[in-house]
PDB file of C-alpha atoms and ligand atoms in Angstrom:
ATOM      1  CA  UNK A   1     103.946 123.274 104.313  1.00 80.00           C
ATOM      2  CA  UNK A   2     103.562 122.211 100.653  1.00 90.00           C
ATOM      3  CA  UNK A   3     106.023 120.648  98.246  1.00 96.00           C
ATOM      4  CA  UNK A   4     109.263 118.942  99.275  1.00 97.00           C
ATOM      5  CA  UNK A   5     111.601 116.538  97.490  1.00 98.00           C
ATOM      6  CA  UNK A   6     111.865 112.789  98.099  1.00 98.00           C
ATOM      7  CA  UNK A   7     115.301 113.315  99.607  1.00 98.00           C
ATOM      8  CA  UNK A   8     113.864 115.804 102.095  1.00 97.00           C
ATOM      9  CA  UNK A   9     110.761 113.796 103.009  1.00 97.00           C
ATOM     10  CA  UNK A  10     112.835 110.660 103.690  1.00 98.00           C
ATOM     11  CA  UNK A  11     115.758 112.418 105.357  1.00 96.00           C
ATOM     12  CA  UNK A  12     115.206 111.043 108.878  1.00 96.00           C
ATOM     13  CA  UNK A  13     113.596 107.749 107.892  1.00 97.00           C
ATOM     14  CA  UNK A  14     116.753 105.604 108.002  1.00 97.00           C
ATOM     15  CA  UNK A  15     117.935 106.828 111.393  1.00 97.00           C
ATOM     16  CA  UNK A  16     114.442 106.662 112.939  1.00 97.00           C
ATOM     17  CA  UNK A  17     113.468 103.424 111.153  1.00 97.00           C
ATOM     18  CA  UNK A  18     110.126 104.368 109.654  1.00 98.00           C
ATOM     19  CA  UNK A  19     108.588 104.475 106.182  1.00 98.00           C
ATOM     20  CA  UNK A  20     106.641 107.195 104.398  1.00 98.00           C
ATOM     21  CA  UNK A  21     103.593 106.038 102.420  1.00 98.00           C
ATOM     22  CA  UNK A  22     103.566 106.676  98.667  1.00 98.00           C
ATOM     23  CA  UNK A  23     100.109 106.507  97.112  1.00 98.00           C
ATOM     24  CA  UNK A  24      99.172 106.663  93.415  1.00 97.00           C
ATOM     25  CA  UNK A  25      96.447 109.116  92.467  1.00 96.00           C
ATOM     26  CA  UNK A  26      93.939 108.466  89.670  1.00 90.00           C
ATOM     27  CA  UNK A  27      91.901 111.671  89.787  1.00 91.00           C
ATOM     28  CA  UNK A  28      91.079 114.740  91.909  1.00 93.00           C
ATOM     29  CA  UNK A  29      89.022 112.586  94.293  1.00 96.00           C
ATOM     30  CA  UNK A  30      92.033 110.352  95.020  1.00 97.00           C
ATOM     31  CA  UNK A  31      94.396 113.334  95.275  1.00 97.00           C
ATOM     32  CA  UNK A  32      92.116 115.022  97.793  1.00 98.00           C
ATOM     33  CA  UNK A  33      91.694 111.815  99.840  1.00 98.00           C
ATOM     34  CA  UNK A  34      95.473 111.180  99.919  1.00 98.00           C
ATOM     35  CA  UNK A  35      96.399 114.717 100.985  1.00 98.00           C
ATOM     36  CA  UNK A  36      93.479 115.037 103.411  1.00 98.00           C
ATOM     37  CA  UNK A  37      94.471 111.770 105.135  1.00 98.00           C
ATOM     38  CA  UNK A  38      98.001 113.122 105.600  1.00 98.00           C
ATOM     39  CA  UNK A  39      96.714 116.492 106.833  1.00 98.00           C
ATOM     40  CA  UNK A  40      94.365 114.903 109.355  1.00 98.00           C
ATOM     41  CA  UNK A  41      97.206 112.728 110.678  1.00 98.00           C
ATOM     42  CA  UNK A  42      99.754 115.592 110.534  1.00 97.00           C
ATOM     43  CA  UNK A  43     102.135 113.362 108.579  1.00 98.00           C
ATOM     44  CA  UNK A  44     104.200 113.694 105.390  1.00 98.00           C
ATOM     45  CA  UNK A  45     103.007 111.908 102.257  1.00 98.00           C
ATOM     46  CA  UNK A  46     104.284 111.026  98.798  1.00 98.00           C
ATOM     47  CA  UNK A  47     101.689 111.624  96.082  1.00 98.00           C
ATOM     48  CA  UNK A  48     102.497 109.542  93.017  1.00 98.00           C
ATOM     49  CA  UNK A  49     101.431 109.884  89.389  1.00 95.00           C
ATOM     50  CA  UNK A  50     101.193 106.371  87.906  1.00 92.00           C
ATOM     51  CA  UNK A  51     102.732 105.923  84.475  1.00 84.00           C
ATOM     52  CA  UNK A  52      99.594 104.251  83.009  1.00 76.00           C
ATOM     53  CA  UNK A  53      97.621 107.392  83.893  1.00 73.00           C
ATOM     54  CA  UNK A  54     100.388 109.551  82.526  1.00 70.00           C
ATOM     55  CA  UNK A  55     100.061 108.044  79.069  1.00 70.00           C
ATOM     56  CA  UNK A  56      96.313 108.794  78.789  1.00 70.00           C
ATOM     57  CA  UNK A  57      95.825 112.332  80.075  1.00 68.00           C
ATOM     58  CA  UNK A  58      96.417 115.994  79.264  1.00 70.00           C
ATOM     59  CA  UNK A  59      99.385 116.652  81.519  1.00 76.00           C
ATOM     60  CA  UNK A  60      99.449 120.436  81.527  1.00 77.00           C
ATOM     61  CA  UNK A  61      95.935 120.768  82.964  1.00 78.00           C
ATOM     62  CA  UNK A  62      96.536 117.874  85.344  1.00 84.00           C
ATOM     63  CA  UNK A  63      99.775 119.320  86.730  1.00 91.00           C
ATOM     64  CA  UNK A  64      98.180 122.713  87.361  1.00 91.00           C
ATOM     65  CA  UNK A  65      95.574 121.125  89.627  1.00 91.00           C
ATOM     66  CA  UNK A  66      97.981 118.730  91.324  1.00 94.00           C
ATOM     67  CA  UNK A  67     100.540 121.419  92.094  1.00 96.00           C
ATOM     68  CA  UNK A  68      97.890 123.782  93.415  1.00 96.00           C
ATOM     69  CA  UNK A  69      96.647 121.130  95.875  1.00 97.00           C
ATOM     70  CA  UNK A  70     100.148 120.116  96.969  1.00 97.00           C
ATOM     71  CA  UNK A  71     101.135 123.740  97.604  1.00 96.00           C
ATOM     72  CA  UNK A  72      98.026 124.317  99.734  1.00 97.00           C
ATOM     73  CA  UNK A  73      98.717 121.227 101.878  1.00 97.00           C
ATOM     74  CA  UNK A  74      99.372 121.813 105.580  1.00 97.00           C
ATOM     75  CA  UNK A  75     101.836 118.896 105.612  1.00 97.00           C
ATOM     76  CA  UNK A  76     104.874 118.161 103.408  1.00 97.00           C
ATOM     77  CA  UNK A  77     103.959 116.502 100.115  1.00 98.00           C
ATOM     78  CA  UNK A  78     106.397 115.048  97.615  1.00 98.00           C
ATOM     79  CA  UNK A  79     104.974 114.928  94.070  1.00 98.00           C
ATOM     80  CA  UNK A  80     106.557 111.893  92.432  1.00 98.00           C
ATOM     81  CA  UNK A  81     106.411 110.257  89.003  1.00 96.00           C
ATOM     82  CA  UNK A  82     105.922 106.506  89.570  1.00 96.00           C
ATOM     83  CA  UNK A  83     107.672 104.113  87.145  1.00 95.00           C
ATOM     84  CA  UNK A  84     108.920 106.592  84.550  1.00 95.00           C
ATOM     85  CA  UNK A  85     109.791 104.424  81.551  1.00 93.00           C
ATOM     86  CA  UNK A  86     112.181 106.710  79.683  1.00 94.00           C
ATOM     87  CA  UNK A  87     114.419 109.746  79.962  1.00 96.00           C
ATOM     88  CA  UNK A  88     111.692 111.679  78.097  1.00 93.00           C
ATOM     89  CA  UNK A  89     108.983 110.662  80.624  1.00 92.00           C
ATOM     90  CA  UNK A  90     111.154 111.886  83.450  1.00 95.00           C
ATOM     91  CA  UNK A  91     111.882 115.208  81.723  1.00 95.00           C
ATOM     92  CA  UNK A  92     108.145 115.771  81.208  1.00 92.00           C
ATOM     93  CA  UNK A  93     107.525 115.122  84.906  1.00 94.00           C
ATOM     94  CA  UNK A  94     110.242 117.559  85.972  1.00 96.00           C
ATOM     95  CA  UNK A  95     108.929 120.156  83.547  1.00 94.00           C
ATOM     96  CA  UNK A  96     105.421 119.617  84.938  1.00 93.00           C
ATOM     97  CA  UNK A  97     106.560 120.285  88.509  1.00 95.00           C
ATOM     98  CA  UNK A  98     107.321 116.901  90.107  1.00 97.00           C
ATOM     99  CA  UNK A  99     109.772 117.194  92.999  1.00 98.00           C
ATOM    100  CA  UNK A 100     110.804 113.569  92.531  1.00 98.00           C
ATOM    101  CA  UNK A 101     110.900 111.040  89.687  1.00 98.00           C
ATOM    102  CA  UNK A 102     111.350 107.321  89.405  1.00 98.00           C
ATOM    103  CA  UNK A 103     113.234 106.032  86.407  1.00 98.00           C
ATOM    104  CA  UNK A 104     112.419 102.327  86.168  1.00 96.00           C
ATOM    105  CA  UNK A 105     115.111 100.589  84.142  1.00 96.00           C
ATOM    106  CA  UNK A 106     114.715  97.349  86.120  1.00 94.00           C
ATOM    107  CA  UNK A 107     113.927  95.338  82.982  1.00 93.00           C
ATOM    108  CA  UNK A 108     117.179  96.502  81.328  1.00 96.00           C
ATOM    109  CA  UNK A 109     120.590  94.844  81.693  1.00 95.00           C
ATOM    110  CA  UNK A 110     122.251  96.447  84.731  1.00 96.00           C
ATOM    111  CA  UNK A 111     124.878  98.456  82.840  1.00 96.00           C
ATOM    112  CA  UNK A 112     122.197  99.936  80.578  1.00 97.00           C
ATOM    113  CA  UNK A 113     120.037 100.701  83.629  1.00 97.00           C
ATOM    114  CA  UNK A 114     123.058 102.467  85.166  1.00 98.00           C
ATOM    115  CA  UNK A 115     123.765 104.477  81.998  1.00 98.00           C
ATOM    116  CA  UNK A 116     120.210 105.867  81.649  1.00 98.00           C
ATOM    117  CA  UNK A 117     119.767 106.383  85.406  1.00 98.00           C
ATOM    118  CA  UNK A 118     122.997 108.434  85.523  1.00 98.00           C
ATOM    119  CA  UNK A 119     121.668 110.685  82.757  1.00 98.00           C
ATOM    120  CA  UNK A 120     118.380 111.060  84.656  1.00 98.00           C
ATOM    121  CA  UNK A 121     120.174 111.863  87.925  1.00 98.00           C
ATOM    122  CA  UNK A 122     122.369 114.483  86.281  1.00 98.00           C
ATOM    123  CA  UNK A 123     119.376 116.287  84.751  1.00 98.00           C
ATOM    124  CA  UNK A 124     117.064 115.898  87.759  1.00 98.00           C
ATOM    125  CA  UNK A 125     119.624 117.018  90.326  1.00 98.00           C
ATOM    126  CA  UNK A 126     120.396 120.093  88.227  1.00 98.00           C
ATOM    127  CA  UNK A 127     116.711 120.996  88.706  1.00 98.00           C
ATOM    128  CA  UNK A 128     116.643 120.180  92.449  1.00 98.00           C
ATOM    129  CA  UNK A 129     114.532 117.036  91.823  1.00 98.00           C
ATOM    130  CA  UNK A 130     115.146 113.685  93.570  1.00 98.00           C
ATOM    131  CA  UNK A 131     115.502 110.357  91.749  1.00 98.00           C
ATOM    132  CA  UNK A 132     114.377 106.832  92.653  1.00 98.00           C
ATOM    133  CA  UNK A 133     115.512 103.859  90.563  1.00 98.00           C
ATOM    134  CA  UNK A 134     114.991 100.083  90.751  1.00 97.00           C
ATOM    135  CA  UNK A 135     117.457  97.244  90.796  1.00 96.00           C
ATOM    136  CA  UNK A 136     116.249  93.655  90.676  1.00 93.00           C
ATOM    137  CA  UNK A 137     112.647  93.524  89.448  1.00 89.00           C
ATOM    138  CA  UNK A 138     109.301  93.637  91.306  1.00 90.00           C
ATOM    139  CA  UNK A 139     107.055  91.259  89.357  1.00 80.00           C
ATOM    140  CA  UNK A 140     103.722  91.970  87.654  1.00 76.00           C
ATOM    141  CA  UNK A 141     103.055  95.305  85.918  1.00 74.00           C
ATOM    142  CA  UNK A 142     101.487  97.922  88.185  1.00 75.00           C
ATOM    143  CA  UNK A 143      97.741  98.356  87.657  1.00 74.00           C
ATOM    144  CA  UNK A 144      97.111  94.655  86.793  1.00 78.00           C
ATOM    145  CA  UNK A 145      94.591  92.595  88.795  1.00 83.00           C
ATOM    146  CA  UNK A 146      95.588  88.996  88.139  1.00 83.00           C
ATOM    147  CA  UNK A 147      97.183  87.313  91.167  1.00 85.00           C
ATOM    148  CA  UNK A 148     100.910  86.627  91.023  1.00 87.00           C
ATOM    149  CA  UNK A 149     103.771  85.608  93.274  1.00 88.00           C
ATOM    150  CA  UNK A 150     107.303  86.894  93.748  1.00 89.00           C
ATOM    151  CA  UNK A 151     110.048  85.306  91.669  1.00 88.00           C
ATOM    152  CA  UNK A 152     113.260  84.876  93.671  1.00 90.00           C
ATOM    153  CA  UNK A 153     115.385  84.908  90.535  1.00 91.00           C
ATOM    154  CA  UNK A 154     114.430  88.573  90.147  1.00 94.00           C
ATOM    155  CA  UNK A 155     115.243  89.596  93.737  1.00 96.00           C
ATOM    156  CA  UNK A 156     117.810  92.370  94.229  1.00 97.00           C
ATOM    157  CA  UNK A 157     121.416  91.279  94.607  1.00 97.00           C
ATOM    158  CA  UNK A 158     123.082  93.248  97.466  1.00 98.00           C
ATOM    159  CA  UNK A 159     126.300  93.553  95.417  1.00 98.00           C
ATOM    160  CA  UNK A 160     124.397  94.962  92.420  1.00 97.00           C
ATOM    161  CA  UNK A 161     122.526  97.373  94.712  1.00 98.00           C
ATOM    162  CA  UNK A 162     125.783  98.773  96.136  1.00 98.00           C
ATOM    163  CA  UNK A 163     127.379  99.033  92.676  1.00 98.00           C
ATOM    164  CA  UNK A 164     124.254 100.690  91.219  1.00 98.00           C
ATOM    165  CA  UNK A 165     124.000 103.342  93.951  1.00 98.00           C
ATOM    166  CA  UNK A 166     127.710 104.135  93.797  1.00 98.00           C
ATOM    167  CA  UNK A 167     127.576 104.511  90.002  1.00 98.00           C
ATOM    168  CA  UNK A 168     124.346 106.507  89.722  1.00 98.00           C
ATOM    169  CA  UNK A 169     124.085 108.592  92.927  1.00 98.00           C
ATOM    170  CA  UNK A 170     120.298 108.053  93.073  1.00 98.00           C
ATOM    171  CA  UNK A 171     118.417 109.346  96.135  1.00 98.00           C
ATOM    172  CA  UNK A 172     116.328 106.212  96.833  1.00 98.00           C
ATOM    173  CA  UNK A 173     116.504 102.611  95.647  1.00 98.00           C
ATOM    174  CA  UNK A 174     113.553 100.293  94.948  1.00 98.00           C
ATOM    175  CA  UNK A 175     114.426  96.684  95.763  1.00 98.00           C
ATOM    176  CA  UNK A 176     112.790  93.331  95.000  1.00 97.00           C
ATOM    177  CA  UNK A 177     112.632  91.345  98.259  1.00 97.00           C
ATOM    178  CA  UNK A 178     109.369  89.384  98.091  1.00 95.00           C
ATOM    179  CA  UNK A 179     106.578  91.710  96.925  1.00 95.00           C
ATOM    180  CA  UNK A 180     104.632  91.943  93.647  1.00 92.00           C
ATOM    181  CA  UNK A 181     102.471  94.691  92.192  1.00 93.00           C
ATOM    182  CA  UNK A 182      98.727  94.025  92.426  1.00 91.00           C
ATOM    183  CA  UNK A 183      97.196  90.936  94.036  1.00 91.00           C
ATOM    184  CA  UNK A 184      99.197  88.200  95.773  1.00 92.00           C
ATOM    185  CA  UNK A 185      98.929  84.519  94.948  1.00 91.00           C
ATOM    186  CA  UNK A 186      99.648  82.785  98.275  1.00 89.00           C
ATOM    187  CA  UNK A 187     101.098  84.558 101.308  1.00 91.00           C
ATOM    188  CA  UNK A 188     103.968  86.943 100.607  1.00 94.00           C
ATOM    189  CA  UNK A 189     107.122  86.771 102.714  1.00 96.00           C
ATOM    190  CA  UNK A 190     109.764  89.506 102.872  1.00 97.00           C
ATOM    191  CA  UNK A 191     113.346  88.251 102.509  1.00 98.00           C
ATOM    192  CA  UNK A 192     114.639  90.124 105.579  1.00 98.00           C
ATOM    193  CA  UNK A 193     118.105  88.563 105.424  1.00 98.00           C
ATOM    194  CA  UNK A 194     118.593  89.945 101.908  1.00 98.00           C
ATOM    195  CA  UNK A 195     117.198  93.291 103.029  1.00 98.00           C
ATOM    196  CA  UNK A 196     119.725  93.399 105.913  1.00 98.00           C
ATOM    197  CA  UNK A 197     122.549  92.775 103.468  1.00 98.00           C
ATOM    198  CA  UNK A 198     121.335  95.493 101.123  1.00 98.00           C
ATOM    199  CA  UNK A 199     120.879  97.902 104.052  1.00 98.00           C
ATOM    200  CA  UNK A 200     124.420  97.221 105.279  1.00 98.00           C
ATOM    201  CA  UNK A 201     125.865  98.130 101.855  1.00 98.00           C
ATOM    202  CA  UNK A 202     123.590 101.002 100.808  1.00 98.00           C
ATOM    203  CA  UNK A 203     123.167 104.195 102.836  1.00 98.00           C
ATOM    204  CA  UNK A 204     120.231 105.764 100.956  1.00 98.00           C
ATOM    205  CA  UNK A 205     116.479 105.142 101.606  1.00 98.00           C
ATOM    206  CA  UNK A 206     115.107 101.816 100.306  1.00 98.00           C
ATOM    207  CA  UNK A 207     111.730 101.511  98.607  1.00 98.00           C
ATOM    208  CA  UNK A 208     109.206  98.658  98.733  1.00 98.00           C
ATOM    209  CA  UNK A 209     106.852  98.453  95.736  1.00 97.00           C
ATOM    210  CA  UNK A 210     103.705  96.300  95.767  1.00 96.00           C
ATOM    211  CA  UNK A 211     102.457  97.287  99.226  1.00 97.00           C
ATOM    212  CA  UNK A 212      98.801  96.269  98.712  1.00 96.00           C
ATOM    213  CA  UNK A 213      97.880  92.937 100.269  1.00 95.00           C
ATOM    214  CA  UNK A 214     101.069  92.576 102.311  1.00 97.00           C
ATOM    215  CA  UNK A 215     100.208  91.394 105.859  1.00 97.00           C
ATOM    216  CA  UNK A 216     100.822  93.912 108.647  1.00 97.00           C
ATOM    217  CA  UNK A 217     103.645  91.862 110.217  1.00 98.00           C
ATOM    218  CA  UNK A 218     105.477  91.714 106.875  1.00 98.00           C
ATOM    219  CA  UNK A 219     105.305  95.512 106.565  1.00 98.00           C
ATOM    220  CA  UNK A 220     106.700  95.852 110.065  1.00 98.00           C
ATOM    221  CA  UNK A 221     109.491  93.374 109.284  1.00 98.00           C
ATOM    222  CA  UNK A 222     110.352  95.147 106.020  1.00 98.00           C
ATOM    223  CA  UNK A 223     110.561  98.520 107.794  1.00 98.00           C
ATOM    224  CA  UNK A 224     112.544  97.144 110.733  1.00 98.00           C
ATOM    225  CA  UNK A 225     115.042  95.714 108.217  1.00 98.00           C
ATOM    226  CA  UNK A 226     115.537  98.879 106.177  1.00 98.00           C
ATOM    227  CA  UNK A 227     112.529  99.940 104.062  1.00 98.00           C
ATOM    228  CA  UNK A 228     111.810 103.721 104.117  1.00 98.00           C
ATOM    229  CA  UNK A 229     109.171 104.279 101.407  1.00 98.00           C
ATOM    230  CA  UNK A 230     106.212 101.987 100.711  1.00 98.00           C
ATOM    231  CA  UNK A 231     104.321 102.199  97.396  1.00 98.00           C
ATOM    232  CA  UNK A 232     100.629 101.388  97.702  1.00 98.00           C
ATOM    233  CA  UNK A 233      97.962 101.558  95.015  1.00 97.00           C
ATOM    234  CA  UNK A 234      95.785  98.486  94.256  1.00 96.00           C
ATOM    235  CA  UNK A 235      94.380  98.432  97.798  1.00 97.00           C
ATOM    236  CA  UNK A 236      93.125 102.022  97.418  1.00 98.00           C
ATOM    237  CA  UNK A 237      91.491 101.287  94.091  1.00 97.00           C
ATOM    238  CA  UNK A 238      89.783  98.104  95.345  1.00 97.00           C
ATOM    239  CA  UNK A 239      88.541  99.805  98.538  1.00 98.00           C
ATOM    240  CA  UNK A 240      87.104 102.679  96.471  1.00 98.00           C
ATOM    241  CA  UNK A 241      85.204 100.249  94.229  1.00 98.00           C
ATOM    242  CA  UNK A 242      83.975  98.243  97.242  1.00 98.00           C
ATOM    243  CA  UNK A 243      82.584 101.421  98.837  1.00 98.00           C
ATOM    244  CA  UNK A 244      80.842 102.399  95.597  1.00 97.00           C
ATOM    245  CA  UNK A 245      79.298  98.929  95.277  1.00 97.00           C
ATOM    246  CA  UNK A 246      78.127  99.029  98.900  1.00 97.00           C
ATOM    247  CA  UNK A 247      76.544 102.463  98.411  1.00 97.00           C
ATOM    248  CA  UNK A 248      74.641 101.196  95.362  1.00 96.00           C
ATOM    249  CA  UNK A 249      73.535  98.022  97.147  1.00 95.00           C
ATOM    250  CA  UNK A 250      72.350 100.008 100.187  1.00 95.00           C
ATOM    251  CA  UNK A 251      70.172 102.440  98.187  1.00 93.00           C
ATOM    252  CA  UNK A 252      66.541 101.416  98.855  1.00 89.00           C
ATOM    253  CA  UNK A 253      65.279 102.670  95.467  1.00 90.00           C
ATOM    254  CA  UNK A 254      68.392 101.642  93.566  1.00 82.00           C
ATOM    255  CA  UNK A 255      68.891 105.312  92.648  1.00 91.00           C
ATOM    256  CA  UNK A 256      72.000 107.138  93.896  1.00 95.00           C
ATOM    257  CA  UNK A 257      73.438 110.549  93.094  1.00 96.00           C
ATOM    258  CA  UNK A 258      76.956 110.470  91.682  1.00 96.00           C
ATOM    259  CA  UNK A 259      78.183 112.683  94.545  1.00 97.00           C
ATOM    260  CA  UNK A 260      77.330 109.892  97.037  1.00 97.00           C
ATOM    261  CA  UNK A 261      79.561 107.482  95.120  1.00 97.00           C
ATOM    262  CA  UNK A 262      82.374 110.030  95.070  1.00 97.00           C
ATOM    263  CA  UNK A 263      82.012 110.634  98.802  1.00 98.00           C
ATOM    264  CA  UNK A 264      81.919 106.916  99.609  1.00 98.00           C
ATOM    265  CA  UNK A 265      85.076 106.220  97.597  1.00 98.00           C
ATOM    266  CA  UNK A 266      86.808 109.307  99.027  1.00 98.00           C
ATOM    267  CA  UNK A 267      86.168 108.137 102.601  1.00 98.00           C
ATOM    268  CA  UNK A 268      87.292 104.581 101.814  1.00 98.00           C
ATOM    269  CA  UNK A 269      90.566 105.763 100.246  1.00 98.00           C
ATOM    270  CA  UNK A 270      91.243 108.188 103.086  1.00 98.00           C
ATOM    271  CA  UNK A 271      90.620 105.590 105.806  1.00 98.00           C
ATOM    272  CA  UNK A 272      92.828 103.029 104.042  1.00 98.00           C
ATOM    273  CA  UNK A 273      95.676 105.545 103.870  1.00 98.00           C
ATOM    274  CA  UNK A 274      95.369 106.497 107.542  1.00 98.00           C
ATOM    275  CA  UNK A 275      95.457 102.808 108.487  1.00 98.00           C
ATOM    276  CA  UNK A 276      98.554 102.196 106.354  1.00 98.00           C
ATOM    277  CA  UNK A 277     100.358 105.268 107.742  1.00 98.00           C
ATOM    278  CA  UNK A 278     100.030 103.815 111.239  1.00 98.00           C
ATOM    279  CA  UNK A 279     101.472 100.482 110.087  1.00 98.00           C
ATOM    280  CA  UNK A 280     104.364 102.297 108.369  1.00 98.00           C
ATOM    281  CA  UNK A 281     105.165 104.110 111.653  1.00 98.00           C
ATOM    282  CA  UNK A 282     105.471 107.399 109.734  1.00 98.00           C
ATOM    283  CA  UNK A 283     106.683 110.281 111.916  1.00 96.00           C
ATOM    284  CA  UNK A 284     105.954 114.004 111.498  1.00 95.00           C
ATOM    285  CA  UNK A 285     108.360 115.924 109.285  1.00 90.00           C
ATOM    286  CA  UNK A 286     111.211 117.831 110.893  1.00 83.00           C
ATOM    287  CA  UNK A 287     111.188 121.235 109.134  1.00 76.00           C
ATOM    288  CA  UNK A 288     114.730 121.972 110.281  1.00 74.00           C
ATOM    289  CA  UNK A 289     115.918 119.402 107.722  1.00 68.00           C
ATOM    290  CA  UNK A 290     114.585 121.330 104.729  1.00 66.00           C
ATOM    291  CA  UNK A 291     117.266 122.026 102.133  1.00 57.00           C
ATOM    292  CA  UNK A 292     117.318 125.817 101.633  1.00 51.00           C
TER     293      UNK A 292
HETATM  294  P1  LIG B   1     100.350  97.850  94.654  1.00 63.84           P
HETATM  295  O1  LIG B   1      99.364  98.282  93.607  1.00 63.84           O
HETATM  296  O2  LIG B   1     100.544  96.392  94.692  1.00 63.84           O
HETATM  297  O3  LIG B   1     100.049  98.440  95.991  1.00 63.84           O
HETATM  298  O4  LIG B   1     101.771  98.445  94.200  1.00 63.84           O
HETATM  299  C1  LIG B   1     101.886  99.823  94.021  1.00 63.84           C
HETATM  300  C2  LIG B   1     103.232 100.171  93.495  1.00 63.84           C
HETATM  301  O5  LIG B   1     104.219  99.550  93.798  1.00 63.84           O
HETATM  302  C3  LIG B   1     103.309 101.325  92.595  1.00 63.84           C
HETATM  303  O6  LIG B   1     104.603 101.605  92.205  1.00 63.84           O
END
């Protein structure tokens, strides 16, 4: 089935009230685990390139391998840049072959966020690439491990969300409604009333960042009240490390081949994804909806 855009992969998610999982990859082992999990479940998946990885690696070689794996997938895969920080980042991702990009201007004043996002949308849409943007701000930088809690003053205003979508014509909108990136301090609670208000004013798919550590019932509430894409990363990374540690601890001689560590982390990441996909209620992709 191979590569599809974010718009295509989420096209039935509002009407059928489900979310598609979006998982950040760190290396070939993660990429393989993410796509294999989706293939084994027969479900669509969004494979994300995190921006902190982006800054450290040779992109041309990386994109060749990523695109090859996505194209060979038996299920639809959307290759998405997560948290693009600038117009230039987004252009690099489109040039590399991403079918979707996030421009994250959530730390900017809203009118500035609108101005850059509009530029991004114009360029991306001309290339057939979808765009996600963020309004309000999901706390804590992605990739951090210190615990934090959501700050209500940064939650998405429903009026701003409607204005932003109307002005930018983005394909999906990330909202701040009670989650944080990384590890939660205390028990997170989704602001479902706010989500209802946003949903009633915005007709495009809504995105929940900071999926790791959210209790199952909060995921279900978020999806029932309008979330269509869930970003999930820290949980995969922590499960991979836990599996590696367990493999080392279980070795009677203390000696382990590297391949065993890779296999243990691969299985842990894959199982975590399959578990999350069930919670998200993801449904198989309807090929008839593909934009020709
Ligand atoms: P977590 O690492 O908290 O799952 O958040 C991932 C995310 O939102 C990436 O954009």
